[in-house]
Amino acid sequence: MRPFEYSRASSVGEARTLGGRFIAGGTNLLDLMKLEIETPEKIVDITRLPLNEIKETGDGGLKIGALVTNSVLAADERIRRDHEVLSRALLAGASGQLRNKASTGGNLLQRTRCGYFYETSQPCNKREPGSGCAAIGGFNRIHAILGASTNCIATHPSDMAVAMMALDAVVETEQADGHNREIPLRDFYRLPGDTPHIENELKDGELIVNIRLPKPKAGYHVYRKVRDRASYAFALVSVAAIVKMDGSEIAEASLAFGGLAHKPWRDPKLEAMLVGQTPKRKLFEDVADALLADAQGQGENDFKIPLARRTLISVLSEATQGA
Amino acid sequence: MNKHVMDEAIGETRLDRGTQGVIGKGAPRYEGKLKVSGTAPYAYEYLAGEDVAYGFIVPASIAKGTIRSVDATKAEAVPGVLTVISGDRIVRAASQPMAPAAQTIDGEVFHYNQPVAVVIADRFETARHAAKLVKVDYDAKEGRFDIAARTTVREPASMPMEPNQTRGDFESAFAKAEIQYDQTFTTPSYQAAAMEPHATTAKWDGERLTVWTSHQLLETAPGQLSKHTGVDADKITVHSPYIGGGFGSKLGLGPDAVMACLGTIATGKPVKIALTRQNVFQATSRRGETVQRVRIGVTKAGKITCFAHETDTTNSPGNGFFEPSGISSVFLYPGEDRIVSHNIVETDVLMASACRAPGEATGMLATEGALDEIAEQLGLDPVEFRRMNEPEVNPQTDTPFSSRRLIDCIEEGARRFGWSDRPKTPGSRREGEWLIGMGMASASRKNDLMESSAEIEMSPDGRATVRTGMTDIGTGTYTILQQIAAEMLGLPLDMVDVELGDSRFAPSSGSGGSWGANSAGSSVYVASLALIRELASRIDADAETLTLKDGHAISGNRQIPFADILKGEAISVTGKIEPGKQAEETHQASYGAHFCEVAVNVVTGETRIRRLLTVGAAGRILNEKTATSQCYGGQIWGIGYALEEDLVIDKRNGLIVNHDLAEYHVPVHADVPQLDVVLLEDRDPHASPLAGKGIGELAIAGVGAAITNAIYNACGVRIRDYPATLDKILAELPDDYLTAA
């Protein structure tokens, strides 16, 4: 860990003016700093900021403070009742101890678990732009099958973000110049392209203050996470699904995927394929094929393509039967 | 010195009489309160409050080559850095068990992330940061990283077993066999992954070197450190009173111990080094990956006629240790014509050494899977197939078995588990999206008795203190030694203290190979007998018939408190056990059977263990609770072998890619169902004076195969390439996976 300057902010405004890398739970950043994968010169501790409440918005939605811990969020009665896919996704991630520390804002900003990103003597365009990608042709079991580039095939590890993607969450920020802005989560993350080290749309000094959930999405909520052990492992494939039926037809559908790409994956055309249709296996297969039309395996992770297909078909079957 | 050589079977002993009634009982752990209250000091916690320095290792960023230069200028300029040690004294990794010393680097890089230098600084954080500033230049060379390439194949050493054992003419017999089973199994590399990382506190006072380190086998430690430091061995004391798991990886001395000693001598300050998890994965030792060919000839009626188990396994240059996958194949199943053989494929990866039941853990994944396949081919129940192939004597040597309750274990397990309810064909039992299956496997673990000694001191008040250089790696050694001494001497448990883990104490077997309880325990038995003789002589009683209970000697109508016999004087005796003719005249092993029920997800191929039962017979059980806990541990590691563990070596560059516990998966609570362990009543009078045998690693042996055999029964997918991750199952799962509405 490289020596760094530490300061603690007592207000959002102060956090902004102090300048430096924000730290909340530290469950990811500290590990990365110990290994000198991240080497910030200044750390601004934001844990004292008044951003740890979950407030109801007028339209039935919720405004989640960026510092609300994953444990508190998962256990919140309103989340469990109205946005249950989020509660399920949170509880499918990490461990109890980590969820007690991890913040909502920080969870969105988790960095990849690619083994080569974690090994500083190996090339990694995400860690050291221009150095190359050791995961291509290497051990890439957990890597992306959608949206990857020749520069990076890493995946985003968050479960929470996948559920929030399905819930149409909006990230509320305060920028370095004091202006607030809102970024729909679906526009928040970037694909790796030529700049895998830039993972989201946040600008320097921009702080996530809240994550807003719009009014509850009625219907059957599923979070299905497939992984290499029963707990405490990152998703190989995960599916967040919310399906509302109208009689025998699908009225509304919302789908998001984890473990497949550099970002939580959402593809509106899949949802459009479902709406107005009568659930049947052929339909689910068509949706899965549409999801995976451009899927590209990297060798070790080729299995993710059939795995994602089967998992999605199973989830859609469950959700349409349950709804 | 009172010595017992195990030349003859033991007769009835005080342990059989059980006058005090403490042997075998599930006595609570002697050191349990210290551990659960966080007050049992581990190696890194010594010298708290003293002015100490901290060391941090600089790892190599290539896998093979020559170190051209080490430039520590920037590191040494960091305020707080005391010194940077580099050069030939740096060690590659841990030492091999009982080796004279660890391998030094001698200007070379032998594996990726091998230690190249160590930074000593006044703070841990400073050392860690400065380590990043040490610049090392290399002449990199092409390395060998893939076992399958077989670039360099060589003969193993004769440790931990005779690598090649053949009998008759296997090839001819196999060619003539009615059924010829021939399959190849692969197991990946593993990390022992003890919870406590290798860690050391070392203090040089200008004359003596005092070392606290997490180490399973102390006896050779001072000698090893002497070679590394030049300090006379008799001026080196090594302490290892509490150890947070070893699993074989701490049988050798860790690189932390050597470098902390070099650091304290160089700086004059006590030095602490705790390996990071990445260091543990890359600078201690690992289990070698294996490629195992199993060939078994069988008659159509189901009799095994010939048996071959040929293993390739890896190790690095200069290391003769090999993963002895064929260790149980020597004696477990019959066959007149036999081959058990091992080759080392030399690779430029971290050295391979002992890891959680070397041999059985990997070999029985193969052979117990093979037996399941053959039974199926023959239309035989796997239980029946094993019953039909129970040898009467060791099939390799014709030596009689000392005690062998394999079939009893299998039958008891089958009855308790409800084996008769096993689905008859794969894929035939389904609950929602889960396919249900049952599998079983045999367990065997070769038994070894090692030379070991212990002192017992009885203080004038009649309390006894057992002292031995033995270690307790979480297995329960403190407790069983207390129980043995208490039972032998007729003392309540709370009148017996146990002190372990000090190289000045009587030398012991150390903790490894499941031999610790039997070997160290026998030395306590021998010392106890000597102490009893001494007590008896002082009251003119016959030692043999003297009854001892609750701190009293009872002879005829006399009942004398020990304190009255001792008359204010303490007595100290030392006892020693040595293996003898019994080890040659009988074949000794512990036996067991595993039964497992799994659910395989028909959509995703995920496996969940539903039930797991192990029945074991390992001679006398010294403490029912700690023995059972040992078996739980074995079962859990078995889940790891079957489903999860895979130390990934990048075949392009030799990097161990998943070098932490986030991505190197070991079982977590959610992977582990309610575990059942049943220990059969057993005595093995040939194995030791305790009539006990090793149990620590018995439950690991074969358990993974019981799980994968259950996976086959559930879904029809045979696993020969471990672990059984979902991708290997997925490809063969049926297409009709949707649960009906």
Short mmCIF file of N, CA and C in Angstrom, two decimals, chain A residues 1-3 34-36 113 115-116 118-122 133-139 141-142 224-234 236 281 284-285 300 303 306-307 309-311 313-314 317 321, chain B residues 61 112-113 125 128-129 132 278 282 433 601-604 606 608 643-644 648 650 652-653 655 657 659-668 670-671 725-727 730 733-741:
data_model
loop_
_atom_site.label_atom_id
_atom_site.label_comp_id
_atom_site.label_asym_id
_atom_site.label_seq_id
_atom_site.Cartn_x
_atom_site.Cartn_y
_atom_site.Cartn_z
N MET A 1 0.85 -1.20 0.00
CA MET A 1 0.00 0.00 0.00
C MET A 1 0.88 1.24 0.00
N ARG A 2 0.59 2.14 -0.94
CA ARG A 2 1.38 3.34 -1.03
C ARG A 2 0.89 4.34 0.03
N PRO A 3 1.77 5.08 0.65
CA PRO A 3 1.32 6.06 1.64
C PRO A 3 0.35 7.05 0.99
N LYS A 34 -3.95 -2.28 -0.85
CA LYS A 34 -2.91 -3.11 -0.23
C LYS A 34 -2.03 -3.75 -1.29
N LEU A 35 -2.62 -4.13 -2.39
CA LEU A 35 -1.87 -4.78 -3.46
C LEU A 35 -1.30 -3.76 -4.46
N GLU A 36 -1.56 -2.48 -4.20
CA GLU A 36 -1.13 -1.39 -5.10
C GLU A 36 -1.69 -1.54 -6.50
N ARG A 113 -13.08 -8.95 -10.65
CA ARG A 113 -12.30 -9.95 -9.92
C ARG A 113 -11.35 -10.71 -10.84
N GLY A 115 -8.36 -12.35 -12.33
CA GLY A 115 -7.12 -12.70 -11.65
C GLY A 115 -5.90 -11.93 -12.14
N TYR A 116 -5.94 -11.49 -13.36
CA TYR A 116 -4.80 -10.76 -13.93
C TYR A 116 -4.84 -9.28 -13.54
N TYR A 118 -5.68 -8.51 -10.66
CA TYR A 118 -5.17 -8.61 -9.28
C TYR A 118 -3.68 -8.93 -9.19
N GLU A 119 -3.06 -9.27 -10.30
CA GLU A 119 -1.64 -9.64 -10.26
C GLU A 119 -0.86 -8.53 -10.97
N THR A 120 -0.20 -7.69 -10.18
CA THR A 120 0.38 -6.47 -10.75
C THR A 120 1.55 -6.74 -11.69
N SER A 121 2.09 -7.95 -11.69
CA SER A 121 3.19 -8.21 -12.63
C SER A 121 2.67 -8.67 -13.99
N GLN A 122 1.37 -8.77 -14.13
CA GLN A 122 0.79 -9.20 -15.41
C GLN A 122 0.22 -8.00 -16.16
N CYS A 133 -3.87 -7.44 -22.29
CA CYS A 133 -4.85 -8.20 -21.50
C CYS A 133 -4.38 -9.64 -21.38
N ALA A 134 -3.99 -10.02 -20.17
CA ALA A 134 -3.50 -11.38 -19.96
C ALA A 134 -4.63 -12.38 -19.88
N ALA A 135 -5.84 -11.90 -19.62
CA ALA A 135 -6.97 -12.82 -19.48
C ALA A 135 -7.34 -13.45 -20.82
N ILE A 136 -7.11 -12.72 -21.91
CA ILE A 136 -7.37 -13.30 -23.23
C ILE A 136 -6.32 -14.38 -23.47
N GLY A 137 -6.80 -15.58 -23.63
CA GLY A 137 -5.88 -16.71 -23.79
C GLY A 137 -5.41 -17.30 -22.48
N GLY A 138 -5.81 -16.69 -21.37
CA GLY A 138 -5.42 -17.19 -20.05
C GLY A 138 -6.58 -17.85 -19.34
N PHE A 139 -6.56 -17.76 -18.03
CA PHE A 139 -7.63 -18.37 -17.24
C PHE A 139 -8.79 -17.38 -17.19
N ARG A 141 -12.31 -18.16 -16.83
CA ARG A 141 -13.56 -18.82 -16.47
C ARG A 141 -14.66 -17.83 -16.08
N ILE A 142 -14.28 -16.76 -15.39
CA ILE A 142 -15.29 -15.85 -14.87
C ILE A 142 -15.52 -14.66 -15.82
N ARG A 224 -31.72 -15.04 -9.77
CA ARG A 224 -31.12 -16.37 -9.85
C ARG A 224 -29.63 -16.20 -10.10
N LYS A 225 -28.84 -16.66 -9.14
CA LYS A 225 -27.40 -16.52 -9.25
C LYS A 225 -26.77 -17.91 -9.34
N VAL A 226 -26.01 -18.12 -10.38
CA VAL A 226 -25.33 -19.41 -10.56
C VAL A 226 -23.84 -19.17 -10.35
N ARG A 227 -23.25 -20.00 -9.50
CA ARG A 227 -21.85 -19.75 -9.12
C ARG A 227 -21.15 -21.06 -8.78
N ASP A 228 -19.87 -20.96 -8.47
CA ASP A 228 -19.06 -22.16 -8.29
C ASP A 228 -19.13 -22.75 -6.89
N ARG A 229 -19.77 -22.08 -5.96
CA ARG A 229 -20.09 -22.73 -4.69
C ARG A 229 -21.37 -22.10 -4.17
N ALA A 230 -21.90 -22.64 -3.09
CA ALA A 230 -23.26 -22.27 -2.70
C ALA A 230 -23.35 -20.86 -2.15
N SER A 231 -22.24 -20.32 -1.70
CA SER A 231 -22.24 -18.97 -1.15
C SER A 231 -20.85 -18.40 -1.31
N TYR A 232 -20.75 -17.08 -1.17
CA TYR A 232 -19.45 -16.42 -1.17
C TYR A 232 -18.64 -16.72 -2.42
N ALA A 233 -19.29 -16.55 -3.55
CA ALA A 233 -18.59 -16.64 -4.83
C ALA A 233 -19.29 -15.68 -5.77
N PHE A 234 -18.53 -15.14 -6.70
CA PHE A 234 -19.12 -14.21 -7.66
C PHE A 234 -19.91 -14.99 -8.70
N LEU A 236 -21.27 -16.63 -11.94
CA LEU A 236 -20.88 -17.02 -13.29
C LEU A 236 -21.92 -16.43 -14.25
N ARG A 281 -42.22 -22.26 -23.99
CA ARG A 281 -40.79 -22.53 -24.05
C ARG A 281 -40.15 -21.93 -25.29
N PHE A 284 -39.33 -18.37 -24.77
CA PHE A 284 -38.18 -18.18 -23.87
C PHE A 284 -36.87 -18.49 -24.61
N GLU A 285 -36.93 -19.51 -25.43
CA GLU A 285 -35.72 -19.87 -26.19
C GLU A 285 -35.35 -18.75 -27.16
N GLU A 300 -12.13 -20.79 -21.66
CA GLU A 300 -12.49 -21.31 -20.34
C GLU A 300 -13.94 -20.98 -19.95
N PHE A 303 -18.70 -22.22 -21.53
CA PHE A 303 -19.89 -22.82 -20.92
C PHE A 303 -20.93 -21.78 -20.50
N PRO A 306 -24.22 -21.64 -22.96
CA PRO A 306 -25.36 -22.51 -22.65
C PRO A 306 -25.90 -22.30 -21.23
N LEU A 307 -25.01 -21.95 -20.31
CA LEU A 307 -25.48 -21.76 -18.93
C LEU A 307 -26.44 -20.56 -18.85
N ARG A 309 -28.17 -19.35 -21.26
CA ARG A 309 -29.38 -19.70 -22.02
C ARG A 309 -30.34 -20.51 -21.14
N ARG A 310 -29.82 -21.55 -20.56
CA ARG A 310 -30.67 -22.42 -19.73
C ARG A 310 -31.21 -21.67 -18.54
N THR A 311 -30.34 -20.88 -17.91
CA THR A 311 -30.77 -20.17 -16.70
C THR A 311 -31.88 -19.18 -17.04
N ILE A 313 -34.01 -19.24 -19.56
CA ILE A 313 -35.25 -19.97 -19.90
C ILE A 313 -35.93 -20.47 -18.63
N SER A 314 -35.13 -20.99 -17.71
CA SER A 314 -35.70 -21.49 -16.46
C SER A 314 -36.31 -20.35 -15.63
N SER A 317 -39.52 -19.20 -17.16
CA SER A 317 -40.56 -20.19 -16.89
C SER A 317 -41.09 -20.03 -15.47
N GLN A 321 -44.85 -18.48 -14.50
CA GLN A 321 -45.76 -19.37 -13.76
C GLN A 321 -46.11 -18.79 -12.41
N SER B 61 8.65 -11.61 -10.45
CA SER B 61 7.58 -11.36 -11.42
C SER B 61 7.74 -12.21 -12.68
N TYR B 112 7.06 -18.57 -10.32
CA TYR B 112 6.44 -17.24 -10.31
C TYR B 112 6.13 -16.81 -8.88
N ASN B 113 6.48 -15.58 -8.57
CA ASN B 113 6.24 -15.02 -7.24
C ASN B 113 7.07 -15.68 -6.13
N GLU B 125 3.34 -1.60 7.44
CA GLU B 125 2.91 -0.86 6.26
C GLU B 125 4.12 -0.33 5.46
N ARG B 128 5.72 -3.22 3.61
CA ARG B 128 4.90 -3.63 2.46
C ARG B 128 5.07 -2.66 1.30
N HIS B 129 5.04 -1.40 1.62
CA HIS B 129 5.19 -0.40 0.56
C HIS B 129 6.59 -0.44 -0.05
N LYS B 132 7.46 -2.96 -2.69
CA LYS B 132 7.04 -2.64 -4.06
C LYS B 132 8.10 -1.80 -4.80
N GLN B 278 -1.51 -14.19 -0.46
CA GLN B 278 -0.87 -14.42 -1.77
C GLN B 278 0.49 -15.10 -1.58
N GLN B 282 1.87 -18.81 -2.88
CA GLN B 282 2.92 -18.81 -3.90
C GLN B 282 4.33 -19.03 -3.35
N GLU B 433 -36.41 -29.02 -9.91
CA GLU B 433 -35.32 -28.97 -10.88
C GLU B 433 -34.05 -29.64 -10.36
N ASN B 601 -28.52 -29.71 -10.02
CA ASN B 601 -29.53 -28.86 -10.65
C ASN B 601 -29.60 -29.16 -12.14
N VAL B 602 -30.78 -29.52 -12.59
CA VAL B 602 -30.94 -29.96 -13.98
C VAL B 602 -30.80 -28.81 -14.96
N VAL B 603 -30.95 -27.59 -14.46
CA VAL B 603 -30.80 -26.43 -15.33
C VAL B 603 -29.33 -26.02 -15.46
N THR B 604 -28.67 -25.93 -14.31
CA THR B 604 -27.35 -25.29 -14.27
C THR B 604 -26.18 -26.23 -14.04
N GLU B 606 -25.30 -27.20 -11.10
CA GLU B 606 -24.79 -26.99 -9.74
C GLU B 606 -25.07 -28.23 -8.89
N ARG B 608 -25.38 -29.78 -5.03
CA ARG B 608 -25.50 -29.52 -3.60
C ARG B 608 -25.47 -30.85 -2.86
N LEU B 643 -15.87 -30.80 -5.60
CA LEU B 643 -16.66 -29.78 -6.30
C LEU B 643 -15.92 -28.49 -6.62
N GLU B 644 -14.90 -28.13 -5.86
CA GLU B 644 -14.47 -26.74 -5.92
C GLU B 644 -12.99 -26.48 -6.13
N VAL B 648 -5.24 -22.81 -9.97
CA VAL B 648 -5.07 -22.66 -11.42
C VAL B 648 -3.67 -22.14 -11.76
N ASP B 650 -1.38 -20.86 -14.74
CA ASP B 650 -1.44 -20.37 -16.12
C ASP B 650 -0.36 -21.08 -16.93
N ARG B 652 0.78 -20.60 -19.73
CA ARG B 652 1.64 -19.75 -20.56
C ARG B 652 2.83 -19.22 -19.78
N ASN B 653 2.58 -18.92 -18.47
CA ASN B 653 3.62 -18.19 -17.74
C ASN B 653 3.87 -18.70 -16.32
N LEU B 655 2.01 -18.55 -13.69
CA LEU B 655 1.37 -17.82 -12.60
C LEU B 655 0.27 -18.66 -11.95
N VAL B 657 -2.97 -18.28 -10.76
CA VAL B 657 -3.86 -17.16 -11.06
C VAL B 657 -4.78 -16.83 -9.88
N HIS B 659 -4.74 -16.76 -6.54
CA HIS B 659 -3.91 -16.89 -5.34
C HIS B 659 -4.49 -16.19 -4.12
N ASP B 660 -5.79 -16.31 -3.93
CA ASP B 660 -6.39 -15.85 -2.67
C ASP B 660 -7.66 -16.65 -2.41
N LEU B 661 -8.25 -16.44 -1.25
CA LEU B 661 -9.40 -17.26 -0.88
C LEU B 661 -10.70 -16.77 -1.50
N ALA B 662 -10.65 -15.66 -2.23
CA ALA B 662 -11.85 -15.24 -2.96
C ALA B 662 -12.05 -16.11 -4.19
N GLU B 663 -10.96 -16.39 -4.87
CA GLU B 663 -11.09 -17.13 -6.13
C GLU B 663 -10.59 -18.58 -6.04
N TYR B 664 -9.79 -18.91 -5.02
CA TYR B 664 -9.50 -20.33 -4.77
C TYR B 664 -10.59 -20.81 -3.83
N HIS B 665 -11.49 -21.59 -4.35
CA HIS B 665 -12.69 -21.92 -3.59
C HIS B 665 -12.50 -23.14 -2.71
N VAL B 666 -12.72 -22.93 -1.43
CA VAL B 666 -12.83 -24.05 -0.49
C VAL B 666 -14.28 -24.03 0.00
N PRO B 667 -14.75 -25.13 0.56
CA PRO B 667 -16.16 -25.15 0.96
C PRO B 667 -16.48 -24.06 2.00
N VAL B 668 -17.63 -23.45 1.82
CA VAL B 668 -18.16 -22.52 2.82
C VAL B 668 -19.34 -23.20 3.51
N ALA B 670 -22.44 -22.88 3.49
CA ALA B 670 -23.60 -23.22 2.68
C ALA B 670 -23.37 -24.46 1.81
N ASP B 671 -22.11 -24.84 1.63
CA ASP B 671 -21.80 -26.05 0.86
C ASP B 671 -21.91 -27.32 1.71
N THR B 725 -16.94 -29.12 -11.40
CA THR B 725 -17.61 -27.82 -11.52
C THR B 725 -18.77 -27.95 -12.50
N LEU B 726 -19.68 -26.99 -12.41
CA LEU B 726 -20.94 -27.14 -13.13
C LEU B 726 -20.77 -27.24 -14.65
N ASP B 727 -19.72 -26.62 -15.18
CA ASP B 727 -19.54 -26.67 -16.64
C ASP B 727 -19.32 -28.09 -17.14
N LEU B 730 -22.91 -29.63 -16.95
CA LEU B 730 -23.89 -28.93 -17.79
C LEU B 730 -24.03 -29.54 -19.18
N LEU B 733 -26.29 -32.54 -19.43
CA LEU B 733 -27.61 -32.56 -18.78
C LEU B 733 -28.72 -32.60 -19.83
N PRO B 734 -29.87 -33.16 -19.46
CA PRO B 734 -30.96 -33.27 -20.42
C PRO B 734 -31.52 -31.90 -20.81
N ASP B 735 -32.19 -31.89 -21.93
CA ASP B 735 -32.75 -30.66 -22.45
C ASP B 735 -34.14 -30.37 -21.85
N ASP B 736 -34.74 -31.35 -21.26
CA ASP B 736 -36.09 -31.14 -20.71
C ASP B 736 -36.00 -30.68 -19.25
N TYR B 737 -35.30 -29.58 -19.07
CA TYR B 737 -35.03 -29.15 -17.70
C TYR B 737 -36.13 -28.31 -17.09
N LEU B 738 -37.07 -27.84 -17.87
CA LEU B 738 -38.10 -26.98 -17.28
C LEU B 738 -39.00 -27.81 -16.38
N THR B 739 -39.26 -27.25 -15.21
CA THR B 739 -40.15 -27.91 -14.28
C THR B 739 -41.58 -27.72 -14.77
N ALA B 740 -42.31 -28.81 -14.79
CA ALA B 740 -43.70 -28.72 -15.27
C ALA B 740 -44.50 -27.78 -14.38
N ALA B 741 -45.42 -27.07 -14.99
CA ALA B 741 -46.26 -26.13 -14.23
C ALA B 741 -47.16 -26.89 -13.25
#
